[in-house]
Amino acid sequence: AKKSIELGQNVPEPWVSLGEVQYTLGNVKASQISFDKALSIDSDLAEAHIGKAKTLISKFYNEEAIDEFLSAVLLDPNYARAHLYLGQAFYQSNQTEKAITEITEARRLDPKDPLVLNSLSIIYDVAHEYAMALELDEKTIELTPNLLESGARQSRNLSVASGNLGIEPLRFGLTD
């Protein structure tokens, strides 16, 4: 990413790539600077808005993150992950109905994304809608029998069990 930036400093995509690497490595401050640089070059780049939103939500600036995720959705309405992340941000802000709407749209756009299915499953499980959570967990397991197996199976088993009252609401991580 740094080499790409050296070759074309006025191109936003390398800044987004650098920001993603920095974010993954836990350098949130540097990643936000990279995403801001990308947005200063091209404010219509949905990926840069998503990256910036991830940095904001990791610092608990949920409303600002929602604004950035919403910008990404408006710029690219067919970008499933933008809807997913917006939905997760809504859920973290206790706006469950909006969360379900956005994550359901992500599912419509990309029905085979296991992160979408798992995110919806968590919401339904916490809401004690176990049949829906179970259905989503089964679909997640079908798509990724090894990758998400333990988490999906655990969620499925909790959904099947009666008396799920002791489960703490889970926080979404914004990583794949």
PDB file of C-alpha atoms in Angstrom:
ATOM      1  CA  ALA A   1       0.000   0.000   0.000  1.00  0.00           C
ATOM      2  CA  LYS A   2       2.807   2.435   0.844  1.00  0.00           C
ATOM      3  CA  LYS A   3       4.509   1.753  -2.512  1.00  0.00           C
ATOM      4  CA  SER A   4       1.218   2.425  -4.304  1.00  0.00           C
ATOM      5  CA  ILE A   5       0.889   5.727  -2.482  1.00  0.00           C
ATOM      6  CA  GLU A   6       4.401   6.715  -3.573  1.00  0.00           C
ATOM      7  CA  LEU A   7       3.449   6.022  -7.188  1.00  0.00           C
ATOM      8  CA  GLY A   8       0.189   7.960  -7.109  1.00  0.00           C
ATOM      9  CA  GLN A   9      -0.426  10.179  -4.107  1.00  0.00           C
ATOM     10  CA  ASN A  10      -3.556  11.684  -5.635  1.00  0.00           C
ATOM     11  CA  VAL A  11      -5.301   8.348  -6.057  1.00  0.00           C
ATOM     12  CA  PRO A  12      -7.581   7.373  -3.136  1.00  0.00           C
ATOM     13  CA  GLU A  13      -7.523   3.572  -3.385  1.00  0.00           C
ATOM     14  CA  PRO A  14      -3.969   3.088  -2.035  1.00  0.00           C
ATOM     15  CA  TRP A  15      -4.878   5.267   0.945  1.00  0.00           C
ATOM     16  CA  VAL A  16      -7.895   3.040   1.588  1.00  0.00           C
ATOM     17  CA  SER A  17      -5.681  -0.058   1.344  1.00  0.00           C
ATOM     18  CA  LEU A  18      -3.165   1.431   3.737  1.00  0.00           C
ATOM     19  CA  GLY A  19      -5.960   2.391   6.123  1.00  0.00           C
ATOM     20  CA  GLU A  20      -7.320  -1.175   6.060  1.00  0.00           C
ATOM     21  CA  VAL A  21      -3.891  -2.609   6.876  1.00  0.00           C
ATOM     22  CA  GLN A  22      -3.375  -0.071   9.670  1.00  0.00           C
ATOM     23  CA  TYR A  23      -6.832  -0.795  11.079  1.00  0.00           C
ATOM     24  CA  THR A  24      -6.225  -4.547  10.975  1.00  0.00           C
ATOM     25  CA  LEU A  25      -2.953  -4.041  12.842  1.00  0.00           C
ATOM     26  CA  GLY A  26      -4.746  -2.004  15.508  1.00  0.00           C
ATOM     27  CA  ASN A  27      -3.389   1.400  14.554  1.00  0.00           C
ATOM     28  CA  VAL A  28      -6.788   3.112  14.522  1.00  0.00           C
ATOM     29  CA  LYS A  29      -5.446   6.678  14.610  1.00  0.00           C
ATOM     30  CA  ALA A  30      -3.183   6.170  11.595  1.00  0.00           C
ATOM     31  CA  SER A  31      -5.922   4.342   9.716  1.00  0.00           C
ATOM     32  CA  GLN A  32      -8.352   7.203  10.244  1.00  0.00           C
ATOM     33  CA  ILE A  33      -5.762   9.605   8.819  1.00  0.00           C
ATOM     34  CA  SER A  34      -5.397   7.353   5.760  1.00  0.00           C
ATOM     35  CA  PHE A  35      -9.151   7.133   5.241  1.00  0.00           C
ATOM     36  CA  ASP A  36      -9.478  10.905   5.654  1.00  0.00           C
ATOM     37  CA  LYS A  37      -6.743  11.372   3.025  1.00  0.00           C
ATOM     38  CA  ALA A  38      -8.611   9.070   0.640  1.00  0.00           C
ATOM     39  CA  LEU A  39     -11.825  11.033   1.244  1.00  0.00           C
ATOM     40  CA  SER A  40     -10.016  14.328   0.636  1.00  0.00           C
ATOM     41  CA  ILE A  41      -9.049  12.985  -2.796  1.00  0.00           C
ATOM     42  CA  ASP A  42     -12.447  11.452  -3.594  1.00  0.00           C
ATOM     43  CA  SER A  43     -15.332  12.014  -1.195  1.00  0.00           C
ATOM     44  CA  ASP A  44     -17.535   9.684  -3.262  1.00  0.00           C
ATOM     45  CA  LEU A  45     -15.571   6.524  -2.507  1.00  0.00           C
ATOM     46  CA  ALA A  46     -17.832   4.246  -0.455  1.00  0.00           C
ATOM     47  CA  GLU A  47     -14.924   2.076   0.734  1.00  0.00           C
ATOM     48  CA  ALA A  48     -13.217   5.105   2.295  1.00  0.00           C
ATOM     49  CA  HIS A  49     -16.407   6.009   4.171  1.00  0.00           C
ATOM     50  CA  ILE A  50     -16.665   2.436   5.455  1.00  0.00           C
ATOM     51  CA  GLY A  51     -13.065   2.475   6.604  1.00  0.00           C
ATOM     52  CA  LYS A  52     -13.495   5.767   8.399  1.00  0.00           C
ATOM     53  CA  ALA A  53     -16.710   4.510   9.987  1.00  0.00           C
ATOM     54  CA  LYS A  54     -14.919   1.428  11.327  1.00  0.00           C
ATOM     55  CA  THR A  55     -12.375   3.669  13.047  1.00  0.00           C
ATOM     56  CA  LEU A  56     -15.132   5.796  14.525  1.00  0.00           C
ATOM     57  CA  ILE A  57     -17.174   2.905  15.836  1.00  0.00           C
ATOM     58  CA  SER A  58     -14.082   1.319  17.369  1.00  0.00           C
ATOM     59  CA  LYS A  59     -13.737   4.535  19.416  1.00  0.00           C
ATOM     60  CA  PHE A  60     -17.456   4.399  20.348  1.00  0.00           C
ATOM     61  CA  TYR A  61     -18.427   7.352  18.133  1.00  0.00           C
ATOM     62  CA  ASN A  62     -21.491   5.440  17.017  1.00  0.00           C
ATOM     63  CA  GLU A  63     -23.530   8.331  15.610  1.00  0.00           C
ATOM     64  CA  GLU A  64     -20.606   9.600  13.540  1.00  0.00           C
ATOM     65  CA  ALA A  65     -19.948   6.053  12.358  1.00  0.00           C
ATOM     66  CA  ILE A  66     -23.590   5.663  11.350  1.00  0.00           C
ATOM     67  CA  ASP A  67     -23.299   8.849   9.279  1.00  0.00           C
ATOM     68  CA  GLU A  68     -20.235   7.447   7.475  1.00  0.00           C
ATOM     69  CA  PHE A  69     -21.824   4.029   6.895  1.00  0.00           C
ATOM     70  CA  LEU A  70     -24.954   5.786   5.625  1.00  0.00           C
ATOM     71  CA  SER A  71     -22.805   7.811   3.219  1.00  0.00           C
ATOM     72  CA  ALA A  72     -21.377   4.555   1.869  1.00  0.00           C
ATOM     73  CA  VAL A  73     -24.875   3.096   1.417  1.00  0.00           C
ATOM     74  CA  LEU A  74     -26.077   6.221  -0.374  1.00  0.00           C
ATOM     75  CA  LEU A  75     -23.013   6.278  -2.632  1.00  0.00           C
ATOM     76  CA  ASP A  76     -23.267   2.583  -3.485  1.00  0.00           C
ATOM     77  CA  PRO A  77     -26.725   1.168  -2.659  1.00  0.00           C
ATOM     78  CA  ASN A  78     -25.732  -2.270  -3.984  1.00  0.00           C
ATOM     79  CA  TYR A  79     -22.722  -2.615  -1.672  1.00  0.00           C
ATOM     80  CA  ALA A  80     -23.898  -5.385   0.663  1.00  0.00           C
ATOM     81  CA  ARG A  81     -21.177  -4.878   3.268  1.00  0.00           C
ATOM     82  CA  ALA A  82     -22.120  -1.195   3.585  1.00  0.00           C
ATOM     83  CA  HIS A  83     -25.642  -2.251   4.556  1.00  0.00           C
ATOM     84  CA  LEU A  84     -24.269  -4.912   6.895  1.00  0.00           C
ATOM     85  CA  TYR A  85     -21.963  -2.519   8.718  1.00  0.00           C
ATOM     86  CA  LEU A  86     -24.659   0.170   8.902  1.00  0.00           C
ATOM     87  CA  GLY A  87     -26.987  -2.426  10.409  1.00  0.00           C
ATOM     88  CA  GLN A  88     -24.377  -3.484  12.944  1.00  0.00           C
ATOM     89  CA  ALA A  89     -23.814   0.149  13.916  1.00  0.00           C
ATOM     90  CA  PHE A  90     -27.561   0.644  14.328  1.00  0.00           C
ATOM     91  CA  TYR A  91     -27.673  -2.443  16.543  1.00  0.00           C
ATOM     92  CA  GLN A  92     -24.849  -1.153  18.720  1.00  0.00           C
ATOM     93  CA  SER A  93     -26.868   2.047  19.086  1.00  0.00           C
ATOM     94  CA  ASN A  94     -29.973   0.109  20.231  1.00  0.00           C
ATOM     95  CA  GLN A  95     -31.825   0.760  16.982  1.00  0.00           C
ATOM     96  CA  THR A  96     -32.777  -2.858  16.413  1.00  0.00           C
ATOM     97  CA  GLU A  97     -35.480  -2.395  13.775  1.00  0.00           C
ATOM     98  CA  LYS A  98     -33.175  -0.269  11.618  1.00  0.00           C
ATOM     99  CA  ALA A  99     -30.441  -2.848  12.155  1.00  0.00           C
ATOM    100  CA  ILE A 100     -32.662  -5.669  10.946  1.00  0.00           C
ATOM    101  CA  THR A 101     -33.752  -3.638   7.923  1.00  0.00           C
ATOM    102  CA  GLU A 102     -30.184  -2.879   6.851  1.00  0.00           C
ATOM    103  CA  ILE A 103     -28.789  -6.347   7.503  1.00  0.00           C
ATOM    104  CA  THR A 104     -31.772  -7.878   5.677  1.00  0.00           C
ATOM    105  CA  GLU A 105     -30.936  -5.643   2.704  1.00  0.00           C
ATOM    106  CA  ALA A 106     -27.332  -6.884   2.883  1.00  0.00           C
ATOM    107  CA  ARG A 107     -28.717 -10.422   2.826  1.00  0.00           C
ATOM    108  CA  ARG A 108     -30.846  -9.634  -0.229  1.00  0.00           C
ATOM    109  CA  LEU A 109     -27.786  -8.234  -2.015  1.00  0.00           C
ATOM    110  CA  ASP A 110     -25.444 -11.050  -0.964  1.00  0.00           C
ATOM    111  CA  PRO A 111     -27.452 -14.030   0.318  1.00  0.00           C
ATOM    112  CA  LYS A 112     -24.349 -16.199   0.744  1.00  0.00           C
ATOM    113  CA  ASP A 113     -22.394 -13.886   3.061  1.00  0.00           C
ATOM    114  CA  PRO A 114     -22.052 -15.846   6.314  1.00  0.00           C
ATOM    115  CA  LEU A 115     -21.277 -12.686   8.306  1.00  0.00           C
ATOM    116  CA  VAL A 116     -24.670 -11.277   7.298  1.00  0.00           C
ATOM    117  CA  LEU A 117     -26.470 -14.446   8.339  1.00  0.00           C
ATOM    118  CA  ASN A 118     -24.553 -14.684  11.599  1.00  0.00           C
ATOM    119  CA  SER A 119     -25.237 -11.021  12.426  1.00  0.00           C
ATOM    120  CA  LEU A 120     -28.975 -11.484  11.928  1.00  0.00           C
ATOM    121  CA  SER A 121     -28.858 -14.673  13.971  1.00  0.00           C
ATOM    122  CA  ILE A 122     -27.297 -12.836  16.908  1.00  0.00           C
ATOM    123  CA  ILE A 123     -29.994 -10.169  16.809  1.00  0.00           C
ATOM    124  CA  TYR A 124     -32.797 -12.735  16.697  1.00  0.00           C
ATOM    125  CA  ASP A 125     -31.193 -14.854  19.398  1.00  0.00           C
ATOM    126  CA  VAL A 126     -30.895 -11.904  21.782  1.00  0.00           C
ATOM    127  CA  ALA A 127     -34.529 -11.016  20.982  1.00  0.00           C
ATOM    128  CA  HIS A 128     -35.493 -14.613  21.921  1.00  0.00           C
ATOM    129  CA  GLU A 129     -36.731 -15.329  18.391  1.00  0.00           C
ATOM    130  CA  TYR A 130     -35.086 -18.716  18.458  1.00  0.00           C
ATOM    131  CA  ALA A 131     -36.713 -20.248  15.380  1.00  0.00           C
ATOM    132  CA  MET A 132     -35.373 -17.471  13.159  1.00  0.00           C
ATOM    133  CA  ALA A 133     -31.956 -17.590  14.850  1.00  0.00           C
ATOM    134  CA  LEU A 134     -31.815 -21.359  14.374  1.00  0.00           C
ATOM    135  CA  GLU A 135     -32.707 -21.079  10.678  1.00  0.00           C
ATOM    136  CA  LEU A 136     -29.984 -18.481  10.110  1.00  0.00           C
ATOM    137  CA  ASP A 137     -27.419 -20.505  12.060  1.00  0.00           C
ATOM    138  CA  GLU A 138     -28.147 -23.575   9.947  1.00  0.00           C
ATOM    139  CA  LYS A 139     -27.652 -21.540   6.758  1.00  0.00           C
ATOM    140  CA  THR A 140     -24.398 -20.101   8.126  1.00  0.00           C
ATOM    141  CA  ILE A 141     -23.115 -23.600   8.876  1.00  0.00           C
ATOM    142  CA  GLU A 142     -24.071 -24.765   5.366  1.00  0.00           C
ATOM    143  CA  LEU A 143     -22.064 -21.930   3.815  1.00  0.00           C
ATOM    144  CA  THR A 144     -19.006 -22.187   6.033  1.00  0.00           C
ATOM    145  CA  PRO A 145     -18.912 -25.573   7.707  1.00  0.00           C
ATOM    146  CA  ASN A 146     -15.444 -24.985   9.157  1.00  0.00           C
ATOM    147  CA  LEU A 147     -14.825 -21.240   9.309  1.00  0.00           C
ATOM    148  CA  LEU A 148     -17.789 -20.214  11.442  1.00  0.00           C
ATOM    149  CA  GLU A 149     -18.796 -23.656  12.599  1.00  0.00           C
ATOM    150  CA  SER A 150     -18.095 -23.275  16.289  1.00  0.00           C
ATOM    151  CA  GLY A 151     -19.740 -19.860  16.628  1.00  0.00           C
ATOM    152  CA  ALA A 152     -22.749 -20.754  14.530  1.00  0.00           C
ATOM    153  CA  ARG A 153     -23.176 -24.094  16.257  1.00  0.00           C
ATOM    154  CA  GLN A 154     -22.916 -22.485  19.658  1.00  0.00           C
ATOM    155  CA  SER A 155     -25.482 -19.879  18.663  1.00  0.00           C
ATOM    156  CA  ARG A 156     -27.701 -22.604  17.197  1.00  0.00           C
ATOM    157  CA  ASN A 157     -27.488 -24.650  20.357  1.00  0.00           C
ATOM    158  CA  LEU A 158     -28.361 -21.635  22.477  1.00  0.00           C
ATOM    159  CA  SER A 159     -31.314 -20.911  20.199  1.00  0.00           C
ATOM    160  CA  VAL A 160     -32.606 -24.439  20.617  1.00  0.00           C
ATOM    161  CA  ALA A 161     -32.226 -24.357  24.390  1.00  0.00           C
ATOM    162  CA  SER A 162     -35.079 -23.017  26.411  1.00  0.00           C
ATOM    163  CA  GLY A 163     -34.536 -20.195  28.864  1.00  0.00           C
ATOM    164  CA  ASN A 164     -31.908 -18.153  27.063  1.00  0.00           C
ATOM    165  CA  LEU A 165     -32.395 -15.296  29.538  1.00  0.00           C
ATOM    166  CA  GLY A 166     -28.824 -15.235  30.830  1.00  0.00           C
ATOM    167  CA  ILE A 167     -27.155 -14.523  27.498  1.00  0.00           C
ATOM    168  CA  GLU A 168     -25.511 -11.110  27.347  1.00  0.00           C
ATOM    169  CA  PRO A 169     -26.135  -9.191  24.119  1.00  0.00           C
ATOM    170  CA  LEU A 170     -23.140  -9.723  21.886  1.00  0.00           C
ATOM    171  CA  ARG A 171     -21.144  -6.836  20.461  1.00  0.00           C
ATOM    172  CA  PHE A 172     -20.387  -6.986  16.799  1.00  0.00           C
ATOM    173  CA  GLY A 173     -16.805  -6.755  15.672  1.00  0.00           C
ATOM    174  CA  LEU A 174     -16.392  -5.079  12.323  1.00  0.00           C
ATOM    175  CA  THR A 175     -13.967  -7.578  10.915  1.00  0.00           C
ATOM    176  CA  ASP A 176     -14.514 -10.403   8.521  1.00  0.00           C
TER     177      ASP A 176
END
